[in-house]
Structures are given as structure tokens and as C-alpha cells.
mmCIF file with all atom_site columns, C-alpha atoms in Angstrom:
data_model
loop_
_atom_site.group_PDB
_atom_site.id
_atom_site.type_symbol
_atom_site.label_atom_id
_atom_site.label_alt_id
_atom_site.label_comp_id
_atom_site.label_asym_id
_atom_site.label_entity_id
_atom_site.label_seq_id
_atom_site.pdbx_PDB_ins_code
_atom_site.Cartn_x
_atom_site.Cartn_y
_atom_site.Cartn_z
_atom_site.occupancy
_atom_site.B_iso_or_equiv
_atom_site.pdbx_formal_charge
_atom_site.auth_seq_id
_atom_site.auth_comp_id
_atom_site.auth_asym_id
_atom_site.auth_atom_id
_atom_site.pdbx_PDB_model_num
ATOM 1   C CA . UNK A 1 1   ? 131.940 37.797 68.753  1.00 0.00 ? 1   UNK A CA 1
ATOM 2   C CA . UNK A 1 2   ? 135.780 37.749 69.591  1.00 0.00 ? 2   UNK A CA 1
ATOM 3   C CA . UNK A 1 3   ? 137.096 38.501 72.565  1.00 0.00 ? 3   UNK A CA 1
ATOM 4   C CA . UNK A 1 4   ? 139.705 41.359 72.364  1.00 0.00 ? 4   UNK A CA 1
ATOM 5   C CA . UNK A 1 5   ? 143.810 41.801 72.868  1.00 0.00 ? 5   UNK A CA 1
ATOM 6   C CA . UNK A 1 6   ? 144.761 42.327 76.664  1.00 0.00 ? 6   UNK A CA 1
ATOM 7   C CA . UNK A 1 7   ? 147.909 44.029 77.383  1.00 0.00 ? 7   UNK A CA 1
ATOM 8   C CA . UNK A 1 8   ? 149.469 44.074 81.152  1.00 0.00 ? 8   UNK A CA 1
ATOM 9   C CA . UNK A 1 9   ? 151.830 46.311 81.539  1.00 0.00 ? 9   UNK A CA 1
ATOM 10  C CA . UNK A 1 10  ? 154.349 46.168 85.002  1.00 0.00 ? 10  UNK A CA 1
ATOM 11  C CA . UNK A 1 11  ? 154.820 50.205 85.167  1.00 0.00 ? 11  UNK A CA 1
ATOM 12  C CA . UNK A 1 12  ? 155.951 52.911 83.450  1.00 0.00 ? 12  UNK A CA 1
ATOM 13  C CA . UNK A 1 13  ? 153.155 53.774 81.610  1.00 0.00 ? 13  UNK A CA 1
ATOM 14  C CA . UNK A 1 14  ? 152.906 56.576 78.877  1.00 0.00 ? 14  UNK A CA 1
ATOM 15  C CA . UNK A 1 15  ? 156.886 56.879 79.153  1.00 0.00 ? 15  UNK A CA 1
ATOM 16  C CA . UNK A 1 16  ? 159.318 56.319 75.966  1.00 0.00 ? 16  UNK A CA 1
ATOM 17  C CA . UNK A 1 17  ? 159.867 52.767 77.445  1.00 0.00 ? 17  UNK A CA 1
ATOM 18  C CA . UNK A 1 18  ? 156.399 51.598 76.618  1.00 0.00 ? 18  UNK A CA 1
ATOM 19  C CA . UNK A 1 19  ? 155.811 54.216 72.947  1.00 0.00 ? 19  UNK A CA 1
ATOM 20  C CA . UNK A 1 20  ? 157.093 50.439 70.958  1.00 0.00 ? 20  UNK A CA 1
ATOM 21  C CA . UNK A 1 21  ? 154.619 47.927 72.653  1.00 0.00 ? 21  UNK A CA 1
ATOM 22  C CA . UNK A 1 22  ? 152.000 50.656 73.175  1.00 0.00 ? 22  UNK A CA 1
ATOM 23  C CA . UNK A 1 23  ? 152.579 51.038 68.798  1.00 0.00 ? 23  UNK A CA 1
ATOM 24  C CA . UNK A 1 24  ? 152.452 47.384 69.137  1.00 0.00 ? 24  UNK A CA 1
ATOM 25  C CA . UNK A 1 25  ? 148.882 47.096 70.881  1.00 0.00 ? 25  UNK A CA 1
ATOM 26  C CA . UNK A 1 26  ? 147.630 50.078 68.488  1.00 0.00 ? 26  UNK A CA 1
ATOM 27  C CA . UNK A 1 27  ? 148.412 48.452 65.445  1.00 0.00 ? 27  UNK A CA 1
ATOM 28  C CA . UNK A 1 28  ? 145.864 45.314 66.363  1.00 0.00 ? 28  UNK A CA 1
ATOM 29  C CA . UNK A 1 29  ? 142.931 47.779 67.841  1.00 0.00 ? 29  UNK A CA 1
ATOM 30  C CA . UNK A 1 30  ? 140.540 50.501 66.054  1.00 0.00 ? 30  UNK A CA 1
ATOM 31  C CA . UNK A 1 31  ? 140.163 53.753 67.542  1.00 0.00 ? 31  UNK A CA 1
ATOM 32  C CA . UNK A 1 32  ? 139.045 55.359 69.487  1.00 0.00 ? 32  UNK A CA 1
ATOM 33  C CA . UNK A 1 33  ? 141.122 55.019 72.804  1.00 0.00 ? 33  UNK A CA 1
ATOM 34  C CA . UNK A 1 34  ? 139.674 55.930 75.377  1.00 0.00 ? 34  UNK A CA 1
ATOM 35  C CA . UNK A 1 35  ? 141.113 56.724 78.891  1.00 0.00 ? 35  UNK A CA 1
ATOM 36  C CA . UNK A 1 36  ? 139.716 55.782 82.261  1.00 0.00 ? 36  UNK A CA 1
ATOM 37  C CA . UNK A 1 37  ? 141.942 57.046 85.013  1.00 0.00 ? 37  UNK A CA 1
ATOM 38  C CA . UNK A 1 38  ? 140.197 55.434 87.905  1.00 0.00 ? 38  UNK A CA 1
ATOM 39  C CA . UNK A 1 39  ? 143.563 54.621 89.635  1.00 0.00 ? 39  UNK A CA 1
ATOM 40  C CA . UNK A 1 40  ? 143.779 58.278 90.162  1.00 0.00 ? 40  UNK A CA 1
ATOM 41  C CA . UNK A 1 41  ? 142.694 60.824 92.912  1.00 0.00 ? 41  UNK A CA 1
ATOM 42  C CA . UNK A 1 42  ? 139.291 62.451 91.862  1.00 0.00 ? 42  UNK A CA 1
ATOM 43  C CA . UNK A 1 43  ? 139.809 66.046 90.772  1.00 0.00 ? 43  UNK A CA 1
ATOM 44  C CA . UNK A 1 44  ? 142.960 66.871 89.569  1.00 0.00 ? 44  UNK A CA 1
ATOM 45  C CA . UNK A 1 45  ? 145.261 64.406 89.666  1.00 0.00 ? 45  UNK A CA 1
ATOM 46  C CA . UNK A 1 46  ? 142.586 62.171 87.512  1.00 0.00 ? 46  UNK A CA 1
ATOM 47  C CA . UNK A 1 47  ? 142.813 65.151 85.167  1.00 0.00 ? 47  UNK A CA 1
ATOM 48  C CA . UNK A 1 48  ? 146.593 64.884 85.339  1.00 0.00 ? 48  UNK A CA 1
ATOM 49  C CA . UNK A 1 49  ? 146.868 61.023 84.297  1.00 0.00 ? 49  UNK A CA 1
ATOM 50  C CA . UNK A 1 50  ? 143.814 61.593 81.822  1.00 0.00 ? 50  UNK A CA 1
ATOM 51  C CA . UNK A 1 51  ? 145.600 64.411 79.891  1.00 0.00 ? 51  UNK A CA 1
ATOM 52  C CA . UNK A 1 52  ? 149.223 62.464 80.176  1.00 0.00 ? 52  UNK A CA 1
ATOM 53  C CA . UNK A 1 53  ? 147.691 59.317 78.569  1.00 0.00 ? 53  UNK A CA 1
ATOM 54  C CA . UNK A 1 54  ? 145.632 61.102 75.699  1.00 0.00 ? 54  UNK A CA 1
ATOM 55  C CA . UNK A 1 55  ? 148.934 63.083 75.136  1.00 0.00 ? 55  UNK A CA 1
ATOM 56  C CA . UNK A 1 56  ? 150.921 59.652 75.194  1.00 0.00 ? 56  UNK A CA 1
ATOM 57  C CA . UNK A 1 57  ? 148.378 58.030 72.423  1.00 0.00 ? 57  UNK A CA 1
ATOM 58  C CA . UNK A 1 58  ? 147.854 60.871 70.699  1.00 0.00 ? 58  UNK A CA 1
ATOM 59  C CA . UNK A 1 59  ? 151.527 61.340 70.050  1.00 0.00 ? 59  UNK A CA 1
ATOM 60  C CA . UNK A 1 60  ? 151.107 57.800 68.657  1.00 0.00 ? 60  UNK A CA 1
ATOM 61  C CA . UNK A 1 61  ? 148.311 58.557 66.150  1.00 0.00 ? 61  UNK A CA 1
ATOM 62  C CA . UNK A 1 62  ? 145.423 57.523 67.910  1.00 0.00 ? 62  UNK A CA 1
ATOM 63  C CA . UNK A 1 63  ? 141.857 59.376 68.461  1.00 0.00 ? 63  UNK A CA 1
ATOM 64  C CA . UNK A 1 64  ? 141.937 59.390 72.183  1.00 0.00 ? 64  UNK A CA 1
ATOM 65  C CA . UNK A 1 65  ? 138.424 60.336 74.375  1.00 0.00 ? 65  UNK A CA 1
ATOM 66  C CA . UNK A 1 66  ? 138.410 60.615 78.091  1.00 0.00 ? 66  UNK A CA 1
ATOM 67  C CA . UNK A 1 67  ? 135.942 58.950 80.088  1.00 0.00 ? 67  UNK A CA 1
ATOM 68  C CA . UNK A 1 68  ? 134.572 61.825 83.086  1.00 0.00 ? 68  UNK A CA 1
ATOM 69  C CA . UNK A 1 69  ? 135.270 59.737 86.185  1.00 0.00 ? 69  UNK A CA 1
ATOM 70  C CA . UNK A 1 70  ? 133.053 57.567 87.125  1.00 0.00 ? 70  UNK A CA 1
ATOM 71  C CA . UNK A 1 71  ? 133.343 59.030 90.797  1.00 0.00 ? 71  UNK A CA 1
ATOM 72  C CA . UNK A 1 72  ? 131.591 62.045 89.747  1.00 0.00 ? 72  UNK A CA 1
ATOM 73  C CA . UNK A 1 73  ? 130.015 61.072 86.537  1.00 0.00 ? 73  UNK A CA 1
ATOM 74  C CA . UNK A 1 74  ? 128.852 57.756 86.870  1.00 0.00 ? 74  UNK A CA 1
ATOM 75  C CA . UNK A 1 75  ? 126.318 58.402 83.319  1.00 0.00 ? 75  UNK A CA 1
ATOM 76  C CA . UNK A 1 76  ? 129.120 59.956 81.683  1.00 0.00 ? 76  UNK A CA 1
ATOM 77  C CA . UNK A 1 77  ? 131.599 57.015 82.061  1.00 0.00 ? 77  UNK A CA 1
ATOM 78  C CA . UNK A 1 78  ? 129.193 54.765 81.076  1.00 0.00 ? 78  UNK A CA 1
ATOM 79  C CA . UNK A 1 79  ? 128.127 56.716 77.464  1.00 0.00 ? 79  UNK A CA 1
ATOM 80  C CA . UNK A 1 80  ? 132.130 57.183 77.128  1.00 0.00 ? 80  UNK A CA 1
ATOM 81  C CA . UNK A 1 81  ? 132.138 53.211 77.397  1.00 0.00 ? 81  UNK A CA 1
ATOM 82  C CA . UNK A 1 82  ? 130.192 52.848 74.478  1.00 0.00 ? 82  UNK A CA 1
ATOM 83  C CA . UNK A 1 83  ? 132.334 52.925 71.273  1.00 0.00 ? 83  UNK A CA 1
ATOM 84  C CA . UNK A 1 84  ? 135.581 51.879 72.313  1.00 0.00 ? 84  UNK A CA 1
ATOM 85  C CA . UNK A 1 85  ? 138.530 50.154 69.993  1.00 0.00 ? 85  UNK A CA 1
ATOM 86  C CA . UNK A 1 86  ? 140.908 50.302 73.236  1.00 0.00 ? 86  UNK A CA 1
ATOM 87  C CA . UNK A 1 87  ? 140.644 50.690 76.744  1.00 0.00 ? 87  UNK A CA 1
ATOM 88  C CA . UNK A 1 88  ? 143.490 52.248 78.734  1.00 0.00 ? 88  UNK A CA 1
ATOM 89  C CA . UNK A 1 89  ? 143.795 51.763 82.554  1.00 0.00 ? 89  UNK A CA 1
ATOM 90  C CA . UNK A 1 90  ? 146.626 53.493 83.969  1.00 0.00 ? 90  UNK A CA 1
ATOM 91  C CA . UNK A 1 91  ? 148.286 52.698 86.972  1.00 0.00 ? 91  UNK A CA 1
ATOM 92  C CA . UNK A 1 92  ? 147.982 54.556 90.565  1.00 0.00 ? 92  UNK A CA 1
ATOM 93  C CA . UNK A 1 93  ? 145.881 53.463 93.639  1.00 0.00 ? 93  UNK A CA 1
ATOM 94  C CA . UNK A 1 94  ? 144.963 49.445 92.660  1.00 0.00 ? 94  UNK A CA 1
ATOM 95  C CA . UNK A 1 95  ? 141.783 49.999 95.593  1.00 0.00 ? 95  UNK A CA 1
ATOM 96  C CA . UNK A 1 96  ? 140.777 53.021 94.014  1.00 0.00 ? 96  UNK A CA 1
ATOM 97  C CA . UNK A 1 97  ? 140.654 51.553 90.646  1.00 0.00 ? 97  UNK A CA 1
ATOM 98  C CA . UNK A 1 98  ? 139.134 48.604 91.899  1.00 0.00 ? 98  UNK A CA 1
ATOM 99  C CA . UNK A 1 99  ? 136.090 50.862 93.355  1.00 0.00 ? 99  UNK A CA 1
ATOM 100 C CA . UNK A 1 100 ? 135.957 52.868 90.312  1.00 0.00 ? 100 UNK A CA 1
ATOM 101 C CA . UNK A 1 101 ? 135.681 49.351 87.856  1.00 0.00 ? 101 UNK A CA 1
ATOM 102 C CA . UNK A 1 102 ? 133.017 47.564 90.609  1.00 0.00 ? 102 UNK A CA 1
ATOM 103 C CA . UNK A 1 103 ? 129.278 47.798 89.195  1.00 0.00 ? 103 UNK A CA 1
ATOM 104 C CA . UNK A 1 104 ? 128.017 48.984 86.052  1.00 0.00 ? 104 UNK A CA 1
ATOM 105 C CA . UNK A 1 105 ? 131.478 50.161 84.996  1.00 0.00 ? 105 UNK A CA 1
ATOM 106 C CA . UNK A 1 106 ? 133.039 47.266 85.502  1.00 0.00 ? 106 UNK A CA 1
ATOM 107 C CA . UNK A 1 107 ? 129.898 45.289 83.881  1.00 0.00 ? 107 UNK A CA 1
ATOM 108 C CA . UNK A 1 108 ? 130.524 47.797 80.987  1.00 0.00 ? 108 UNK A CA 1
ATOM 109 C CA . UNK A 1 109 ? 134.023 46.756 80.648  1.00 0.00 ? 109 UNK A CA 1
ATOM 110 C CA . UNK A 1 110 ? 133.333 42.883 80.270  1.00 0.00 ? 110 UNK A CA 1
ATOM 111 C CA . UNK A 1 111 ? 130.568 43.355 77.628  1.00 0.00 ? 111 UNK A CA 1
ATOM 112 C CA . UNK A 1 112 ? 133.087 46.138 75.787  1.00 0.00 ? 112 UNK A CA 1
ATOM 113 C CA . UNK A 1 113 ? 136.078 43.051 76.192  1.00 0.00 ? 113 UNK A CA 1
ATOM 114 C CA . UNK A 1 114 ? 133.649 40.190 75.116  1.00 0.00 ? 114 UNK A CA 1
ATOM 115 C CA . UNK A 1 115 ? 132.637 42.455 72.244  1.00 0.00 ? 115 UNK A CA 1
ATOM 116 C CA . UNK A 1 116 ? 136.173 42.469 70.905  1.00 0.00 ? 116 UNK A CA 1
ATOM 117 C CA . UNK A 1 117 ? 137.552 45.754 72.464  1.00 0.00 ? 117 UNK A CA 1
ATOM 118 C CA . UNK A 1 118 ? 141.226 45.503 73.491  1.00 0.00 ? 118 UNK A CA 1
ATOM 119 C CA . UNK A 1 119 ? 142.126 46.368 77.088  1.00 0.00 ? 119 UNK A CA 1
ATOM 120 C CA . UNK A 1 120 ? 145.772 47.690 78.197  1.00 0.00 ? 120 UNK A CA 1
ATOM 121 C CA . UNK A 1 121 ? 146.087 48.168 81.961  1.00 0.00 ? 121 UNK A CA 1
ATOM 122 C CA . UNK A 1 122 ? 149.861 49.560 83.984  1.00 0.00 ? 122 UNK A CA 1
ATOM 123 C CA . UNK A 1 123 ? 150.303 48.423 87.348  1.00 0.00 ? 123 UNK A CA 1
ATOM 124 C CA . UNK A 1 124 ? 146.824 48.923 89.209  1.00 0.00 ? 124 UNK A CA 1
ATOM 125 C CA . UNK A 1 125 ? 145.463 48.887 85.383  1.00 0.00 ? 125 UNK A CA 1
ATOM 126 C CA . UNK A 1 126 ? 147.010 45.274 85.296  1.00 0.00 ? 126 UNK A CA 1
ATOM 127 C CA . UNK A 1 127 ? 146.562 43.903 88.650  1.00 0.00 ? 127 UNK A CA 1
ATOM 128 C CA . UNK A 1 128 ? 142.190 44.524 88.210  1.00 0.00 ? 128 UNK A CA 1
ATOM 129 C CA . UNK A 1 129 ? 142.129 42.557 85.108  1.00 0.00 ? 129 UNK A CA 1
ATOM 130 C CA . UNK A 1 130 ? 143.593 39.476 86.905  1.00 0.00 ? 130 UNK A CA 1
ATOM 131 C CA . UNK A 1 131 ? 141.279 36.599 88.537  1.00 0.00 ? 131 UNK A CA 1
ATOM 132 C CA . UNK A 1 132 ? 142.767 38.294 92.018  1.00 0.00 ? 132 UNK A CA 1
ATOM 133 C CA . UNK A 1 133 ? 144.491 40.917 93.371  1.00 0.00 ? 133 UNK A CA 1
ATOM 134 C CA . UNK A 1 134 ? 146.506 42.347 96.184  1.00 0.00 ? 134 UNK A CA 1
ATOM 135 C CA . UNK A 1 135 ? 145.483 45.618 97.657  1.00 0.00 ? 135 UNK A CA 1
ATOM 136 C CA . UNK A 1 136 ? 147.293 46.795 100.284 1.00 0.00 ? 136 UNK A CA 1
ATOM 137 C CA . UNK A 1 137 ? 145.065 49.690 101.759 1.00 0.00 ? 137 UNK A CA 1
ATOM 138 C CA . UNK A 1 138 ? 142.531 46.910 101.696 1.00 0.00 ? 138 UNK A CA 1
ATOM 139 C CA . UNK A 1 139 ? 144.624 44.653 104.543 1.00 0.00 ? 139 UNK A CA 1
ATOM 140 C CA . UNK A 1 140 ? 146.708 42.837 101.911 1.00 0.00 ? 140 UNK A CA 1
ATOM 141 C CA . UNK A 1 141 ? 144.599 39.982 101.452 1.00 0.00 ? 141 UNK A CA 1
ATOM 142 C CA . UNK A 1 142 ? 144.001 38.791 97.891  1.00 0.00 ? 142 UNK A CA 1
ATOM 143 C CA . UNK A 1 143 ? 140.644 40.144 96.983  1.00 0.00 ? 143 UNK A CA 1
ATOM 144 C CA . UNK A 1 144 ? 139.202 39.293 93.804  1.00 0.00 ? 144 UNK A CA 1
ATOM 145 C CA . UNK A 1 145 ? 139.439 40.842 90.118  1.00 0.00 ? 145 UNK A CA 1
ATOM 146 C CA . UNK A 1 146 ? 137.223 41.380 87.168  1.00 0.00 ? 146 UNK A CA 1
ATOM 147 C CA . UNK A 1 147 ? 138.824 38.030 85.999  1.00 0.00 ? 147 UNK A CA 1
ATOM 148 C CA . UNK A 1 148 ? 139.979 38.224 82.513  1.00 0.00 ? 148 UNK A CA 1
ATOM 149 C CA . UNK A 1 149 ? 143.665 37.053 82.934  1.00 0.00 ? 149 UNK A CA 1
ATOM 150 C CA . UNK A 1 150 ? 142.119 33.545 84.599  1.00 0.00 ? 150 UNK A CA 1
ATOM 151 C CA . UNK A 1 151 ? 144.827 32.212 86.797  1.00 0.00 ? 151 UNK A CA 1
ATOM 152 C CA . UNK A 1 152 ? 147.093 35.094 87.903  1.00 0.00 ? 152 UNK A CA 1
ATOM 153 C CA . UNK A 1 153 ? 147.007 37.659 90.730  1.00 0.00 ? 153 UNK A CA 1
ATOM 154 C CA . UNK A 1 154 ? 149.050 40.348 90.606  1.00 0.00 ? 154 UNK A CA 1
ATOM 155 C CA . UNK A 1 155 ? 150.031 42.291 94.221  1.00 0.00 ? 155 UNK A CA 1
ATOM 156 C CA . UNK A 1 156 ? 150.912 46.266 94.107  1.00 0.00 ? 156 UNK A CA 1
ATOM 157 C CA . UNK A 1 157 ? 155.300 47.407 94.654  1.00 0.00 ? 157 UNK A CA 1
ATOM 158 C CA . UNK A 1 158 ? 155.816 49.226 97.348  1.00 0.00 ? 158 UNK A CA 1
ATOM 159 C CA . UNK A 1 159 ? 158.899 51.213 97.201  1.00 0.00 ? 159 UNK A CA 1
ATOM 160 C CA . UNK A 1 160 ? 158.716 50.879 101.477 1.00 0.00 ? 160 UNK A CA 1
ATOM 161 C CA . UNK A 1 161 ? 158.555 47.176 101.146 1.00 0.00 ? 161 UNK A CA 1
ATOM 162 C CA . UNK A 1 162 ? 156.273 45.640 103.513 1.00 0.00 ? 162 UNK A CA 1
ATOM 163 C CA . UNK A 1 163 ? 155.267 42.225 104.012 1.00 0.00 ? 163 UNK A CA 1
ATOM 164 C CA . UNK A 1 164 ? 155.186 39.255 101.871 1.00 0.00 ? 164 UNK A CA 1
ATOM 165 C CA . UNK A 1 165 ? 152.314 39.039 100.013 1.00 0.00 ? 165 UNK A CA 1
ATOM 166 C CA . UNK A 1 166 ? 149.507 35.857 100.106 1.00 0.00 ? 166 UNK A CA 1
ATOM 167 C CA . UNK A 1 167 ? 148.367 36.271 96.414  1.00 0.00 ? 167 UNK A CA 1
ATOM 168 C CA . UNK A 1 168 ? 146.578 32.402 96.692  1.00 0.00 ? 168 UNK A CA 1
#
């Protein structure tokens, strides 16, 4: 059992900035990709990211599935979970994403990593794969993780600035 490639990407997801290293990542994975929004808004705007980041990979010659969010589909998720070569977590909302990936998803996502599936998360995608984390609707106190990148918290931009974050 080999544990698989982790990508951690700052921003700027599914844009021509990222097509070479998201090639990159591709070229060391096996399909399918499979999208899980959970940074997103339920409804439509996790429809939104879902379709821009299967229309992103697919451009790049991937198979691409999209998991149902978990929010509403909790079964669903966890079937899309099951043959994965690559996971992609795009970024929005780090505490949303950080409810979605708590629980069985989350315990999905570690046995799916541990099995030798690669992992690419943007911003929020990122920050949740770190030992901690800074949310900032969550009172800006480090919180922690799923914990693959041991070592490293990661806090959310905020074009309105705001206060120096405590990542220790």
C-alpha cells in the first residue's frame, strides 16, 4: 500500500495558470477524477464549481465523476468515493469544506489517500489537508485538519485583510 501524490495549490484553480501543474499531477494518477466541491454553497453554486472543475480536467483528458454533495447526499458521496485515481478539492468557504470532509467523508478520504489515491486541494482544498487550519468564520483560531501535510497550517486570504493570524 503506497500512499498517494498530494498537490496544494495557493488559488486559482481550474484557470490556464494551473492547466501545466494540473497536466503535471495527471500524468502520475489513474483516472477517474473525481470532484468534491464541498468548499461551495449547497445548490447551485456547488453545481457551478463541480461543472467548472470537470470542464477544467476534462479539457485535460481525464474521466472526471462528480461526487453529489455530501450535504444532501451523504450515501452518494460516499459510493462516488469509491474508485478514485484523483481527488480534487476546490477552493471556496475553508469552514464549509471542513464540515463537508468531517465524518465518514473525511474517513473515506484517508483510507482513499492511504490506498494510493492522489489528492489536489486550491485554497480551502489545501488548507483541510494540513495538520491545522485557520478558519475565519470559525473565530480565527487554528482548528485542526485531516492531517496529511504533518507540520503546516495554512490560514484563508482575505481580500479585506483582517487580523494577523495565530496558525500555532
Amino acid at each position: 500500500m503506497s500512499v498517494g501524490l498530494l498537490c496544494l495549490q495557493g488559488g486559482r484553480e481550474l484557470t490556464s495558470e494551473c492547466r501545466e501543474m494540473d497536466a503535471a499531477v495527471l500524468d502520475r494518477t489513474d483516472d477517474p477524477v473525481v470532484v468534491l466541491a464541498g468548499a461551495a454553497r449547497r445548490g447551485s453554486a456547488y453545481a457551478g464549481a463541480s461543472a467548472r472543475a470537470s470542464a477544467h480536467y476534462a479539457a485535460l483528458g481525464a474521466e472526471v465523476l462528480v461526487a453529489p454533495d455530501p450535504r444532501d447526499d451523504l450515501p452518494g458521496c460516499l459510493d462516488a468515493l469509491t474508485e478514485v485515481g484523483l481527488l480534487v478539492l476546490p477552493g471556496g468557504s475553508p469552514g464549509s469544506l471542513l464540515g463537508v470532509v468531517s465524518g465518514p467523508v473525511g474517513d473515506r478520504i484517508g483510507e482513499l489517500h492511504r490506498g494510493g489515491a492522489a489528492i489536489s486541494g486550491a485554497s480551502a482544498g489545501a488548507m483541510v489537508l494540513c495538520d491545522r487550519l485557520v478558519v475565519p468564520d470559525r473565530g480565527g483560531e487554528p482548528v485542526d485538519g485531516l492531517g496529511f501535510v504533518r507540520g503546516l497550517a495554512l490560514a484563508h486570504w482575505s481580500a479585506t485583510g483582517g487580523p494577523r493570524w495565530r496558525v500555532g
